[in-house]
PDB file of C-alpha atoms in Angstrom:
ATOM      1  CA  ALA A   1     189.297  18.040 401.916  1.00 54.00           C
ATOM      2  CA  ASN A   2     187.192  16.559 399.131  1.00 57.00           C
ATOM      3  CA  GLN A   3     188.120  13.574 396.925  1.00 65.00           C
ATOM      4  CA  ALA A   4     190.365  15.741 394.757  1.00 66.00           C
ATOM      5  CA  GLY A   5     192.308  16.866 397.828  1.00 70.00           C
ATOM      6  CA  ILE A   6     190.994  20.450 397.643  1.00 73.00           C
ATOM      7  CA  THR A   7     190.120  22.162 400.899  1.00 71.00           C
ATOM      8  CA  ILE A   8     187.494  24.859 400.843  1.00 69.00           C
ATOM      9  CA  ASP A   9     187.035  27.224 403.761  1.00 71.00           C
ATOM     10  CA  LEU A  10     183.499  28.484 403.957  1.00 71.00           C
ATOM     11  CA  LYS A  11     182.711  31.522 406.022  1.00 75.00           C
ATOM     12  CA  VAL A  12     179.127  32.302 406.755  1.00 77.00           C
ATOM     13  CA  VAL A  13     178.189  35.905 407.272  1.00 77.00           C
ATOM     14  CA  VAL A  14     175.047  36.343 409.303  1.00 78.00           C
ATOM     15  CA  THR A  15     173.240  39.622 408.964  1.00 76.00           C
ATOM     16  CA  THR A  16     170.567  40.505 411.448  1.00 78.00           C
ATOM     17  CA  TYR A  17     167.989  43.199 411.152  1.00 77.00           C
ATOM     18  CA  GLU A  18     166.275  44.857 413.997  1.00 78.00           C
ATOM     19  CA  LYS A  19     163.660  47.510 414.285  1.00 77.00           C
ATOM     20  CA  PHE A  20     164.959  50.634 415.938  1.00 73.00           C
ATOM     21  CA  GLY A  21     163.068  53.404 417.608  1.00 79.00           C
ATOM     22  CA  TRP A  22     162.710  56.911 416.341  1.00 84.00           C
ATOM     23  CA  GLY A  23     163.489  59.703 418.760  1.00 87.00           C
ATOM     24  CA  SER A  24     160.563  60.624 420.959  1.00 90.00           C
ATOM     25  CA  ARG A  25     158.814  63.929 421.474  1.00 91.00           C
ATOM     26  CA  VAL A  26     160.442  65.816 424.366  1.00 92.00           C
ATOM     27  CA  ALA A  27     158.584  69.105 423.936  1.00 93.00           C
ATOM     28  CA  GLY A  28     155.122  70.194 422.924  1.00 93.00           C
ATOM     29  CA  ASP A  29     152.229  68.009 421.850  1.00 94.00           C
ATOM     30  CA  GLU A  30     150.641  66.604 418.701  1.00 94.00           C
ATOM     31  CA  ASN A  31     149.613  70.110 417.594  1.00 94.00           C
ATOM     32  CA  SER A  32     152.779  72.070 418.373  1.00 94.00           C
ATOM     33  CA  ASN A  33     155.255  69.264 417.560  1.00 94.00           C
ATOM     34  CA  PRO A  34     153.422  66.698 415.400  1.00 94.00           C
ATOM     35  CA  GLU A  35     154.665  63.280 414.338  1.00 93.00           C
ATOM     36  CA  PRO A  36     156.509  63.301 411.011  1.00 94.00           C
ATOM     37  CA  ASP A  37     154.463  62.542 407.909  1.00 91.00           C
ATOM     38  CA  PHE A  38     156.356  59.319 407.122  1.00 93.00           C
ATOM     39  CA  LEU A  39     155.051  57.574 410.250  1.00 92.00           C
ATOM     40  CA  SER A  40     151.588  57.440 408.665  1.00 93.00           C
ATOM     41  CA  ARG A  41     152.418  57.476 404.936  1.00 94.00           C
ATOM     42  CA  PRO A  42     154.705  55.314 402.777  1.00 95.00           C
ATOM     43  CA  ILE A  43     158.284  56.539 402.369  1.00 94.00           C
ATOM     44  CA  GLN A  44     159.001  57.348 398.704  1.00 93.00           C
ATOM     45  CA  SER A  45     162.625  58.453 399.007  1.00 94.00           C
ATOM     46  CA  LEU A  46     165.509  58.067 401.437  1.00 95.00           C
ATOM     47  CA  SER A  47     168.568  60.295 401.238  1.00 94.00           C
ATOM     48  CA  SER A  48     170.946  62.418 403.289  1.00 94.00           C
ATOM     49  CA  TYR A  49     171.769  66.090 403.071  1.00 93.00           C
ATOM     50  CA  GLN A  50     174.033  68.312 405.195  1.00 92.00           C
ATOM     51  CA  ASP A  51     174.353  65.782 408.046  1.00 94.00           C
ATOM     52  CA  ARG A  52     170.609  65.100 408.141  1.00 95.00           C
ATOM     53  CA  LEU A  53     168.610  62.019 407.210  1.00 95.00           C
ATOM     54  CA  VAL A  54     165.992  62.883 404.567  1.00 96.00           C
ATOM     55  CA  LEU A  55     162.741  60.932 404.301  1.00 96.00           C
ATOM     56  CA  ALA A  56     160.081  61.879 401.772  1.00 95.00           C
ATOM     57  CA  THR A  57     156.507  60.714 401.454  1.00 95.00           C
ATOM     58  CA  ASP A  58     154.373  61.435 398.410  1.00 92.00           C
ATOM     59  CA  THR A  59     153.757  65.010 399.617  1.00 92.00           C
ATOM     60  CA  THR A  60     156.344  65.996 402.228  1.00 93.00           C
ATOM     61  CA  VAL A  61     160.132  66.100 402.624  1.00 95.00           C
ATOM     62  CA  THR A  62     161.156  65.674 406.279  1.00 96.00           C
ATOM     63  CA  VAL A  63     164.728  66.088 407.520  1.00 96.00           C
ATOM     64  CA  SER A  64     166.115  64.857 410.841  1.00 96.00           C
ATOM     65  CA  GLY A  65     167.923  66.902 413.409  1.00 95.00           C
ATOM     66  CA  THR A  66     171.498  67.770 412.435  1.00 95.00           C
ATOM     67  CA  GLY A  67     173.658  64.740 413.263  1.00 94.00           C
ATOM     68  CA  ASP A  68     170.674  63.205 415.104  1.00 94.00           C
ATOM     69  CA  TYR A  69     169.452  60.939 412.318  1.00 93.00           C
ATOM     70  CA  PHE A  70     166.555  59.287 414.155  1.00 93.00           C
ATOM     71  CA  ASN A  71     165.123  62.410 415.762  1.00 94.00           C
ATOM     72  CA  PHE A  72     162.255  64.010 413.878  1.00 95.00           C
ATOM     73  CA  PHE A  73     160.815  66.055 416.737  1.00 95.00           C
ATOM     74  CA  ARG A  74     161.772  69.590 417.728  1.00 95.00           C
ATOM     75  CA  THR A  75     163.715  69.950 420.970  1.00 94.00           C
ATOM     76  CA  THR A  76     161.619  72.944 422.029  1.00 93.00           C
ATOM     77  CA  VAL A  77     158.461  74.561 420.713  1.00 93.00           C
ATOM     78  CA  ARG A  78     159.229  77.996 422.155  1.00 93.00           C
ATOM     79  CA  ASP A  79     162.223  78.673 419.895  1.00 93.00           C
ATOM     80  CA  LEU A  80     163.210  77.616 416.400  1.00 89.00           C
ATOM     81  CA  ILE A  81     166.563  75.843 416.843  1.00 93.00           C
ATOM     82  CA  ASP A  82     168.807  75.595 413.739  1.00 93.00           C
ATOM     83  CA  SER A  83     169.675  71.936 414.398  1.00 95.00           C
ATOM     84  CA  ASP A  84     166.055  70.802 414.866  1.00 95.00           C
ATOM     85  CA  PRO A  85     164.205  68.659 412.303  1.00 96.00           C
ATOM     86  CA  PHE A  86     161.651  70.173 409.947  1.00 95.00           C
ATOM     87  CA  SER A  87     159.467  69.422 406.933  1.00 95.00           C
ATOM     88  CA  LEU A  88     158.948  71.079 403.562  1.00 92.00           C
ATOM     89  CA  VAL A  89     156.139  70.656 401.036  1.00 90.00           C
ATOM     90  CA  PRO A  90     156.762  71.528 397.384  1.00 87.00           C
ATOM     91  CA  ALA A  91     154.159  73.683 395.659  1.00 82.00           C
ATOM     92  CA  ALA A  92     153.255  71.090 393.055  1.00 67.00           C
ATOM     93  CA  ASP A  93     150.740  70.537 390.300  1.00 66.00           C
ATOM     94  CA  GLU A  94     147.529  68.828 391.342  1.00 67.00           C
ATOM     95  CA  GLY A  95     148.229  65.140 391.869  1.00 67.00           C
ATOM     96  CA  ALA A  96     152.033  65.471 391.683  1.00 78.00           C
ATOM     97  CA  THR A  97     153.807  63.166 394.113  1.00 88.00           C
ATOM     98  CA  ILE A  98     157.378  63.140 395.390  1.00 91.00           C
ATOM     99  CA  LYS A  99     159.423  60.290 393.938  1.00 91.00           C
ATOM    100  CA  HIS A 100     163.111  61.008 394.673  1.00 93.00           C
ATOM    101  CA  CYS A 101     165.333  63.400 396.642  1.00 94.00           C
ATOM    102  CA  VAL A 102     168.904  63.607 395.342  1.00 94.00           C
ATOM    103  CA  PRO A 103     171.815  65.689 396.715  1.00 92.00           C
ATOM    104  CA  TYR A 104     173.347  67.738 393.908  1.00 91.00           C
ATOM    105  CA  LYS A 105     175.837  70.634 393.914  1.00 87.00           C
ATOM    106  CA  GLY A 106     175.115  71.725 397.479  1.00 86.00           C
ATOM    107  CA  ASN A 107     171.349  71.434 397.042  1.00 89.00           C
ATOM    108  CA  LEU A 108     168.759  68.721 397.417  1.00 93.00           C
ATOM    109  CA  VAL A 109     166.775  68.182 394.212  1.00 92.00           C
ATOM    110  CA  VAL A 110     163.254  66.872 394.712  1.00 92.00           C
ATOM    111  CA  PHE A 111     161.726  65.010 391.782  1.00 91.00           C
ATOM    112  CA  THR A 112     157.931  64.950 391.700  1.00 89.00           C
ATOM    113  CA  THR A 113     155.716  63.329 389.109  1.00 84.00           C
ATOM    114  CA  ASN A 114     156.058  66.222 386.645  1.00 84.00           C
ATOM    115  CA  GLU A 115     158.391  68.750 388.268  1.00 86.00           C
ATOM    116  CA  GLN A 116     161.746  69.225 389.897  1.00 88.00           C
ATOM    117  CA  HIS A 117     162.303  71.437 392.940  1.00 90.00           C
ATOM    118  CA  VAL A 118     165.476  72.575 394.665  1.00 91.00           C
ATOM    119  CA  ILE A 119     165.863  72.663 398.439  1.00 91.00           C
ATOM    120  CA  HIS A 120     168.652  74.737 399.892  1.00 87.00           C
ATOM    121  CA  GLY A 121     169.394  77.005 402.804  1.00 86.00           C
ATOM    122  CA  ALA A 122     169.634  80.766 402.470  1.00 79.00           C
ATOM    123  CA  ASP A 123     173.289  81.831 402.618  1.00 76.00           C
ATOM    124  CA  GLY A 124     174.306  78.153 402.771  1.00 74.00           C
ATOM    125  CA  ALA A 125     172.777  77.543 406.215  1.00 81.00           C
ATOM    126  CA  PHE A 126     170.320  74.630 406.120  1.00 88.00           C
ATOM    127  CA  ALA A 127     168.036  75.171 409.093  1.00 92.00           C
ATOM    128  CA  PRO A 128     164.283  75.378 409.762  1.00 92.00           C
ATOM    129  CA  SER A 129     164.408  79.176 409.502  1.00 91.00           C
ATOM    130  CA  THR A 130     166.493  79.319 406.305  1.00 91.00           C
ATOM    131  CA  ALA A 131     165.505  76.272 404.240  1.00 92.00           C
ATOM    132  CA  GLU A 132     163.376  76.845 401.186  1.00 90.00           C
ATOM    133  CA  ILE A 133     162.008  74.707 398.407  1.00 90.00           C
ATOM    134  CA  LEU A 134     161.833  76.358 395.006  1.00 88.00           C
ATOM    135  CA  PRO A 135     160.394  75.124 391.707  1.00 87.00           C
ATOM    136  CA  ALA A 136     163.154  74.520 389.169  1.00 87.00           C
ATOM    137  CA  THR A 137     161.816  72.755 386.055  1.00 84.00           C
ATOM    138  CA  LYS A 138     158.772  70.951 384.735  1.00 85.00           C
ATOM    139  CA  SER A 139     159.535  67.560 383.262  1.00 79.00           C
ATOM    140  CA  SER A 140     158.268  64.046 383.733  1.00 76.00           C
ATOM    141  CA  ALA A 141     160.733  61.272 384.462  1.00 73.00           C
ATOM    142  CA  ASP A 142     160.947  57.492 384.705  1.00 71.00           C
ATOM    143  CA  PHE A 143     160.714  56.958 388.452  1.00 77.00           C
ATOM    144  CA  PHE A 144     161.747  53.330 388.484  1.00 82.00           C
ATOM    145  CA  VAL A 145     165.294  54.648 388.099  1.00 85.00           C
ATOM    146  CA  ARG A 146     166.742  57.012 390.718  1.00 88.00           C
ATOM    147  CA  PRO A 147     168.297  60.170 389.226  1.00 91.00           C
ATOM    148  CA  GLN A 148     172.083  60.116 389.543  1.00 91.00           C
ATOM    149  CA  ALA A 149     174.608  62.911 390.038  1.00 90.00           C
ATOM    150  CA  VAL A 150     177.803  62.404 388.035  1.00 90.00           C
ATOM    151  CA  GLY A 151     180.375  65.164 388.322  1.00 86.00           C
ATOM    152  CA  ASP A 152     178.619  68.487 387.700  1.00 85.00           C
ATOM    153  CA  GLU A 153     175.594  66.861 386.072  1.00 88.00           C
ATOM    154  CA  LEU A 154     172.405  65.249 387.380  1.00 91.00           C
ATOM    155  CA  PHE A 155     170.953  62.700 384.979  1.00 91.00           C
ATOM    156  CA  PHE A 156     167.453  61.254 384.926  1.00 88.00           C
ATOM    157  CA  PRO A 157     165.558  59.095 382.438  1.00 85.00           C
ATOM    158  CA  HIS A 158     162.598  60.607 380.594  1.00 81.00           C
ATOM    159  CA  VAL A 159     160.070  58.258 379.021  1.00 77.00           C
ATOM    160  CA  THR A 160     158.843  59.131 375.530  1.00 78.00           C
ATOM    161  CA  SER A 161     156.385  57.432 373.178  1.00 81.00           C
ATOM    162  CA  SER A 162     159.318  55.869 371.307  1.00 85.00           C
ATOM    163  CA  GLY A 163     161.455  54.815 374.288  1.00 81.00           C
ATOM    164  CA  THR A 164     163.536  56.570 376.902  1.00 81.00           C
ATOM    165  CA  ASP A 165     165.771  59.630 376.724  1.00 84.00           C
ATOM    166  CA  LEU A 166     168.425  60.577 379.232  1.00 84.00           C
ATOM    167  CA  TRP A 167     167.949  64.145 380.420  1.00 86.00           C
ATOM    168  CA  ARG A 168     170.372  66.358 382.274  1.00 88.00           C
ATOM    169  CA  PHE A 169     169.399  68.660 385.129  1.00 83.00           C
ATOM    170  CA  HIS A 170     171.785  71.541 385.560  1.00 76.00           C
ATOM    171  CA  ALA A 171     171.359  74.031 388.384  1.00 65.00           C
ATOM    172  CA  SER A 172     171.678  77.666 387.408  1.00 65.00           C
ATOM    173  CA  ALA A 173     173.713  80.188 389.373  1.00 57.00           C
ATOM    174  CA  GLN A 174     170.520  81.242 391.184  1.00 55.00           C
ATOM    175  CA  TYR A 175     170.681  78.044 393.244  1.00 49.00           C
TER     176      TYR A 175
END
């Protein structure tokens, strides 16, 4: 107790951080089952989508194995297994770089410097053999702020010469 007779209980919370290991290659070699792009390039975006961890560099979106969030290597190189990790590269304008990946209405929207792309699986199945990345719109955005899904809308800031506008991305029925 202090001089005023007040007792204060202090609880200290200690948080520790530790480096963890990514899954290791169990099949193939550097050519048939290469290391993921983010091991040699800075990660631009971190997200999750359909029980997979999503890591994007400036050029590539890489997704983990289904439910195996630290595995980014295929389990076999002879067959294409639906639950295996894979990477996608958006067809982008020269110099466009990936900035954010945001889950939205059953898709994963990829924001590049001047474009937006939609990743989804054919017939709802998100697997190496069914995933595709399609161009959706062309618009620049303020990339210091992560786009945010709210209800049925996906909002992102757009910088103009007179300030900032808030734009809305709305997926059409085609996605």
